[in-house]
Short mmCIF file of C-alpha atoms in Angstrom, two decimals:
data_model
loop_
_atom_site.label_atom_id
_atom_site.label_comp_id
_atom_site.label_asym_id
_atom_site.label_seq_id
_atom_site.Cartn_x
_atom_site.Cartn_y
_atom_site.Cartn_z
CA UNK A 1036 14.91 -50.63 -205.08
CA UNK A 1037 12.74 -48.09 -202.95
CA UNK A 1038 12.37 -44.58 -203.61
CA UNK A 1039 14.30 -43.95 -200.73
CA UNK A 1040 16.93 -46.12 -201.58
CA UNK A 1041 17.18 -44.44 -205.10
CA UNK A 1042 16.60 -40.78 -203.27
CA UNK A 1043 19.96 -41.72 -201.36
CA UNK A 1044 21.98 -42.97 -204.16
CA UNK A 1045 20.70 -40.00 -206.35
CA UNK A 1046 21.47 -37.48 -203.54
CA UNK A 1047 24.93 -38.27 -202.95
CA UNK A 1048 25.73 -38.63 -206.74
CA UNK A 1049 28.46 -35.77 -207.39
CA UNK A 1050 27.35 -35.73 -210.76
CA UNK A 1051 23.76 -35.41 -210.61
CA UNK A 1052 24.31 -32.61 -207.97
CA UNK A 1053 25.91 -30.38 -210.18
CA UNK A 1054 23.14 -30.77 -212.74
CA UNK A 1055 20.76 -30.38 -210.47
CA UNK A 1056 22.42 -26.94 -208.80
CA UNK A 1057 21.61 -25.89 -213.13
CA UNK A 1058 19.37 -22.96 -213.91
CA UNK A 1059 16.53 -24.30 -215.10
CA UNK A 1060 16.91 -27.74 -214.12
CA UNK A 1061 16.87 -27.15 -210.30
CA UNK A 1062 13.14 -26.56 -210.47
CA UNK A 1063 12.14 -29.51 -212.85
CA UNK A 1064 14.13 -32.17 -210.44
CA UNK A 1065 12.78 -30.73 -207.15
CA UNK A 1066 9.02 -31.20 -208.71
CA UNK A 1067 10.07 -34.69 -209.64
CA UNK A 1068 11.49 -35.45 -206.10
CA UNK A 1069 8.63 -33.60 -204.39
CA UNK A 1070 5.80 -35.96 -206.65
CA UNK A 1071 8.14 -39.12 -205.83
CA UNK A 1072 8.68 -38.79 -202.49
CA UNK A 1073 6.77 -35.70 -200.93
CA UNK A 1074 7.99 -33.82 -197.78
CA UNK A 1075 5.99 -35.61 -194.55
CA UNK A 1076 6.70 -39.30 -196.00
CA UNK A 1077 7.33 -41.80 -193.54
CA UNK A 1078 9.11 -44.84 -194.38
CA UNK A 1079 10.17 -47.54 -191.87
CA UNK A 1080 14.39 -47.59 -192.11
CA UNK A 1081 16.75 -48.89 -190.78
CA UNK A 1082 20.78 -46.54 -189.75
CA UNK A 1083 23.23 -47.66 -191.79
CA UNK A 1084 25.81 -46.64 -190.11
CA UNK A 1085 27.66 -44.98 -186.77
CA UNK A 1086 26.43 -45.76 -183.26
CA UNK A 1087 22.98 -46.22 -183.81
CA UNK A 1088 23.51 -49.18 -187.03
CA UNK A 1089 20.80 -51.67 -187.50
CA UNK A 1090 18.53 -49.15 -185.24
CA UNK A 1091 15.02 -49.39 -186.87
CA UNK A 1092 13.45 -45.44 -187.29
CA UNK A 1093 10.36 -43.85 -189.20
CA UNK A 1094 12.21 -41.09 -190.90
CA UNK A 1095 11.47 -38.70 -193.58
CA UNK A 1096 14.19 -39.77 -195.87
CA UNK A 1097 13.91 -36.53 -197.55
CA UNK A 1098 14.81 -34.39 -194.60
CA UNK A 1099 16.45 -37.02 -191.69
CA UNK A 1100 19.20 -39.11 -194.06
CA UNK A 1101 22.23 -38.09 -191.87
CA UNK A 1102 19.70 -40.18 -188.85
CA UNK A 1103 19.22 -42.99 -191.31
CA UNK A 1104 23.04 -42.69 -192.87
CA UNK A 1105 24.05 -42.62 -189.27
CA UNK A 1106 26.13 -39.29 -190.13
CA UNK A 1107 24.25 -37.36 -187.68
CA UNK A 1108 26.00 -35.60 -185.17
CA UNK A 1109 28.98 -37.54 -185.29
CA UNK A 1110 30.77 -35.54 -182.49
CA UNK A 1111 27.62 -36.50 -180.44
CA UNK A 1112 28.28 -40.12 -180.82
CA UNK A 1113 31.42 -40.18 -179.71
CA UNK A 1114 30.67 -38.97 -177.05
CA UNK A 1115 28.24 -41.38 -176.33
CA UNK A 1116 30.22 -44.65 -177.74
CA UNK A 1117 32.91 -43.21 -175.03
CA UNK A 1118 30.52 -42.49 -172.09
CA UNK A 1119 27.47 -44.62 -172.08
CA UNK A 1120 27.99 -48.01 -170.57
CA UNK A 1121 25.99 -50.58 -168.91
CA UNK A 1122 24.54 -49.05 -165.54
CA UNK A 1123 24.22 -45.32 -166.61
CA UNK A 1124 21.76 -43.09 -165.87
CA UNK A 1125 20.83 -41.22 -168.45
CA UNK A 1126 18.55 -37.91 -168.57
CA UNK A 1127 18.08 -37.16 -172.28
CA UNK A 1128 16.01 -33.35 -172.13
CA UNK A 1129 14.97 -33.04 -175.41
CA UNK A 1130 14.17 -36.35 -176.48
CA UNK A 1131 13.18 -35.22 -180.50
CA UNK A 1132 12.76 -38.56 -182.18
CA UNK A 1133 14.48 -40.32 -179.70
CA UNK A 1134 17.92 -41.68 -181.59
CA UNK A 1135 20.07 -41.00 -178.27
CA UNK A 1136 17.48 -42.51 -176.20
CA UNK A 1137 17.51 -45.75 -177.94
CA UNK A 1138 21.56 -45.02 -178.50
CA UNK A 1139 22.39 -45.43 -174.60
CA UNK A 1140 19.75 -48.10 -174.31
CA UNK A 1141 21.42 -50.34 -176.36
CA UNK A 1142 24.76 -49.36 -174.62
CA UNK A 1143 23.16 -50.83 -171.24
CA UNK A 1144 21.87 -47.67 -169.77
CA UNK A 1145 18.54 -46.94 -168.06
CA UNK A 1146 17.22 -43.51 -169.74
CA UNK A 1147 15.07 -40.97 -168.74
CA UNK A 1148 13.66 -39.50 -171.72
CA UNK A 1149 12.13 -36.05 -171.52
CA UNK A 1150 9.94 -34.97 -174.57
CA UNK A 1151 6.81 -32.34 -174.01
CA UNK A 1152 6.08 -32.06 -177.46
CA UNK A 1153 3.09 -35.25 -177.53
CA UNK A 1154 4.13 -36.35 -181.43
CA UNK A 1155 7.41 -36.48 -180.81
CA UNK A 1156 6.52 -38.61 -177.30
CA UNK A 1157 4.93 -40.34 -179.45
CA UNK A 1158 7.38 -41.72 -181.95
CA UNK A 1159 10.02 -42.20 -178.93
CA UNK A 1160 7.56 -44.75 -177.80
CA UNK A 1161 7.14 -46.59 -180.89
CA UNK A 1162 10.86 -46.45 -181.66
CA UNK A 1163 11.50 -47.96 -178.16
CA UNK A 1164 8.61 -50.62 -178.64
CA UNK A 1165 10.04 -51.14 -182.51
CA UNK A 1166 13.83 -51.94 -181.45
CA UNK A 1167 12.82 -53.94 -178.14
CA UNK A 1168 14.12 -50.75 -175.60
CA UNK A 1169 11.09 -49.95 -174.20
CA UNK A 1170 11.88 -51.60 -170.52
CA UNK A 1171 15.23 -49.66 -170.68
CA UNK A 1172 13.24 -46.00 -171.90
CA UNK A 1173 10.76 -44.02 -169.52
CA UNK A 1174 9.28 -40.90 -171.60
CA UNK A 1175 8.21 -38.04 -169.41
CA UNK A 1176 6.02 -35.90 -171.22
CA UNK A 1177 6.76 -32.68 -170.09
CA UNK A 1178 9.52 -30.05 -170.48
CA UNK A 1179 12.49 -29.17 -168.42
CA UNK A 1180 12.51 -25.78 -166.82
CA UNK A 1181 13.66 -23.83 -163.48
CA UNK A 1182 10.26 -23.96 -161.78
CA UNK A 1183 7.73 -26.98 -161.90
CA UNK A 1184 4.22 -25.80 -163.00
CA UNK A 1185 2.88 -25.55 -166.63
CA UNK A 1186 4.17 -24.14 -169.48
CA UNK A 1187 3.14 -23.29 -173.25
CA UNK A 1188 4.82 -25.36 -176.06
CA UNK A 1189 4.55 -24.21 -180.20
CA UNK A 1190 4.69 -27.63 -181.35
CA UNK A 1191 7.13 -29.41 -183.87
CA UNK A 1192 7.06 -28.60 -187.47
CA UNK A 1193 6.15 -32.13 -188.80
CA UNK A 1194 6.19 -31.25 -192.54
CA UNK A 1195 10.84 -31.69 -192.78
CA UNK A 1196 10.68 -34.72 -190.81
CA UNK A 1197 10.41 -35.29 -186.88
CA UNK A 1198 10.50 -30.68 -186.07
CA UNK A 1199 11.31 -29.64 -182.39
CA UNK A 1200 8.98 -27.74 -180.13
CA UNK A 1201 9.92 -24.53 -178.25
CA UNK A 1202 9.16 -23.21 -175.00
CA UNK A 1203 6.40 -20.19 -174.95
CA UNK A 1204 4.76 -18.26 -172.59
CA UNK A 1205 1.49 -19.98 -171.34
CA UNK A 1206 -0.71 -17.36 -173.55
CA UNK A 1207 1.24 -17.76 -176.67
CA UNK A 1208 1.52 -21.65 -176.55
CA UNK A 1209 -0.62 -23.43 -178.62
CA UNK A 1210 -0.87 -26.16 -176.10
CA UNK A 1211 -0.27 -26.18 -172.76
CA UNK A 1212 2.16 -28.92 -171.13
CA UNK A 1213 3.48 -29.62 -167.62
CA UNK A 1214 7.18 -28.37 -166.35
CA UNK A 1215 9.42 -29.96 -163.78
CA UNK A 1216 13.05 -29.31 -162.70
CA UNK A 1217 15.60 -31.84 -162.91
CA UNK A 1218 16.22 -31.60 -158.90
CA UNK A 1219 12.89 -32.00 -158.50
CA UNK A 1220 12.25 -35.06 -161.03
CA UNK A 1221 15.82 -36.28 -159.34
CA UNK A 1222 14.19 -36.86 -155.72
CA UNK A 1223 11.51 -39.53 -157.04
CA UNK A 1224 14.02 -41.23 -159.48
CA UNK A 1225 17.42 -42.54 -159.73
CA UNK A 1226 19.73 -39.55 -160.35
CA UNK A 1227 21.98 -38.90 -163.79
CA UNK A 1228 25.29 -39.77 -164.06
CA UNK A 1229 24.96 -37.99 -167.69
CA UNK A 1230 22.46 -35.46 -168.64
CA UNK A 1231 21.96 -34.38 -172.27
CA UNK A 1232 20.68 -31.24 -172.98
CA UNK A 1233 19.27 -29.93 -176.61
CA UNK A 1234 16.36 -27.94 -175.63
CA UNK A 1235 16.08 -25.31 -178.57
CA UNK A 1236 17.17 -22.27 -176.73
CA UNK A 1237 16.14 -23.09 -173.26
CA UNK A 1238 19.47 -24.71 -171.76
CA UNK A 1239 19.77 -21.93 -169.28
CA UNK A 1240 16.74 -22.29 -167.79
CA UNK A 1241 17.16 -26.41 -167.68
CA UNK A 1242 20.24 -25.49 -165.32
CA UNK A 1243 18.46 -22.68 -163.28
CA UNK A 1244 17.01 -26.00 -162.46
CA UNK A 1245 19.57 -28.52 -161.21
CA UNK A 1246 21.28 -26.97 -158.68
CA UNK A 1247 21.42 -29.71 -156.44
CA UNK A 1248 22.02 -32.00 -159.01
CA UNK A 1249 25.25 -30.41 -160.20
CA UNK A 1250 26.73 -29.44 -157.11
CA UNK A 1251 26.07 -33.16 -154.87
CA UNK A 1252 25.71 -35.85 -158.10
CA UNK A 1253 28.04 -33.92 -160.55
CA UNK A 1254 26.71 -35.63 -163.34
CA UNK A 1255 28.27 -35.36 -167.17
CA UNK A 1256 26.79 -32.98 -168.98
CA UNK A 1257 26.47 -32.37 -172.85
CA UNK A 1258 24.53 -29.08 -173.94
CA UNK A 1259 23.72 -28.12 -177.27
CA UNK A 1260 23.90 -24.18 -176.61
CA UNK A 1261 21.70 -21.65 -179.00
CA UNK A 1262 22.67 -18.27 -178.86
CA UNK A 1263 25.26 -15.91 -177.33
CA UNK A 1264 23.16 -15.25 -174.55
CA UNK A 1265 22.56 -18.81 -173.52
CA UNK A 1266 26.43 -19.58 -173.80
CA UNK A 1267 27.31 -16.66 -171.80
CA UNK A 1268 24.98 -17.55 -168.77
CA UNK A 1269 25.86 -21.76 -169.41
CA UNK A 1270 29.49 -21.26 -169.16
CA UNK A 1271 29.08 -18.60 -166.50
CA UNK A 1272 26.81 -21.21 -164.65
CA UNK A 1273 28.88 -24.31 -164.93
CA UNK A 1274 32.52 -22.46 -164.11
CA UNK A 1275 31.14 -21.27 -161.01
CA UNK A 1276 30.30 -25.17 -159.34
CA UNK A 1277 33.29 -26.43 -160.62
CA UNK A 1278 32.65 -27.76 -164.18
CA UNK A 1279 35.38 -27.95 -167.13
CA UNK A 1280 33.44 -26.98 -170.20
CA UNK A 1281 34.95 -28.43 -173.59
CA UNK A 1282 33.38 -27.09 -176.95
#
């Protein structure tokens, strides 16, 4: 048995969570765990379960099980398992470590995949190459904004598995990466027939730019929203050209 395997049997042992929550012997088990199996591991696995099953990942077991469980986001995958199909065309903004991506692949669907942060790019690529996708995946490496240019990116926090990046002004960025609008990207490719949207507080600005989009293609949209502010202007935005917006 790995020490992954036996980190997901222990973990979900009702039992040995209560001892663990014990004073005293929290500390002792989470130095054992951390010497075993150390934050930033890597270990090739493959989901369990859900839409993604037999999907082969690099995870940190420690921090991504629900990915490897296939728990993750199971609202999500609906979603998908109802929507994707063979001929959709799929703008995923936010790739992270690129389980939707390869999701709607498998489903039949040609996917756009857009990912700035370059480690994350990264591991979209080799989890494309690993599970045979990577004719049905294109990775653009840049973020999704309301103006094409440059932007600055604070990359992901690698050390609690695959992190996400957030958008920052060019001078506080510690890189700098290009920007493009989804109208824009939209005139040189095939347009979406479902956009997904989990862009770590910069939805609003991801609409800003696909005006044209929404109002002529009227594409399917699922948005991971933030903060108050950003679901104020994204349901403001959407009600106005006509969307329904279910939570």
């Amino acid at each position: 048995m790995g020490i992954e395997i036996l980190w997901l049997v222990l973990r979900k042992n009702k039992t040995l969570r209560r001892i663990y929550s014990l004073p005293g012997i929290h500390g002792l088990i989470r130095r054992f765990v951390e010497t075993v199996l150390p934050s930033g591991s890597r270990r090739l696995l493959t989901v369990r379960n859900g839409i993604g099953k037999g999907l082969r990942l690099i995870l940190d077991p420690r921090w991504e099980g629900a990915l490897w469980e296939g728990t993750y986001e199971p609202e999500v995958q609906a979603i998908f398992s109802k929507h994707i199909r063979a001929g959709t065309i799929l703008y995923d903004v936010g790739g992270g470590v690129g389980f939707y991506s390869l999701v709607a692949a498998r489903l039949g669907a040609q996917v756009f995949t857009f990912e700035p942060d370059p480690h994350n790019a990264e591991a979209i690529a080799h989890h494309a190459r690993l599970n045979g996708l990577d004719g049905s995946i294109t990775i653009v490496g840049a973020a999704v904004l309301s103006y094409v240019g440059q932007v600055g990116l604070v990359p992901a926090d690698q050390s609690r598995g695959h992190g996400n990046a957030f958008i920052a002004s060019v001078k506080e960025g510690r890189i700098i990466v290009p920007c493009t609008t989804l109208d824009q990207f939209a005139t040189e490719n095939p347009p979406p027939n479902f956009i997904k949207i989990d862009v770590e507080g910069a939805e609003s600005e991801v609409l800003k730019g696909a005006v044209q989009l929404l109002k002529n293609i009227r594409p399917l949209i699922l948005c991971e929203v933030h903060d108050s502010a950003n679901e104020r202007f994204c349901v403001d935005w959407l009600t106005r050209v006509g969307y329904d917006i279910c939570w």
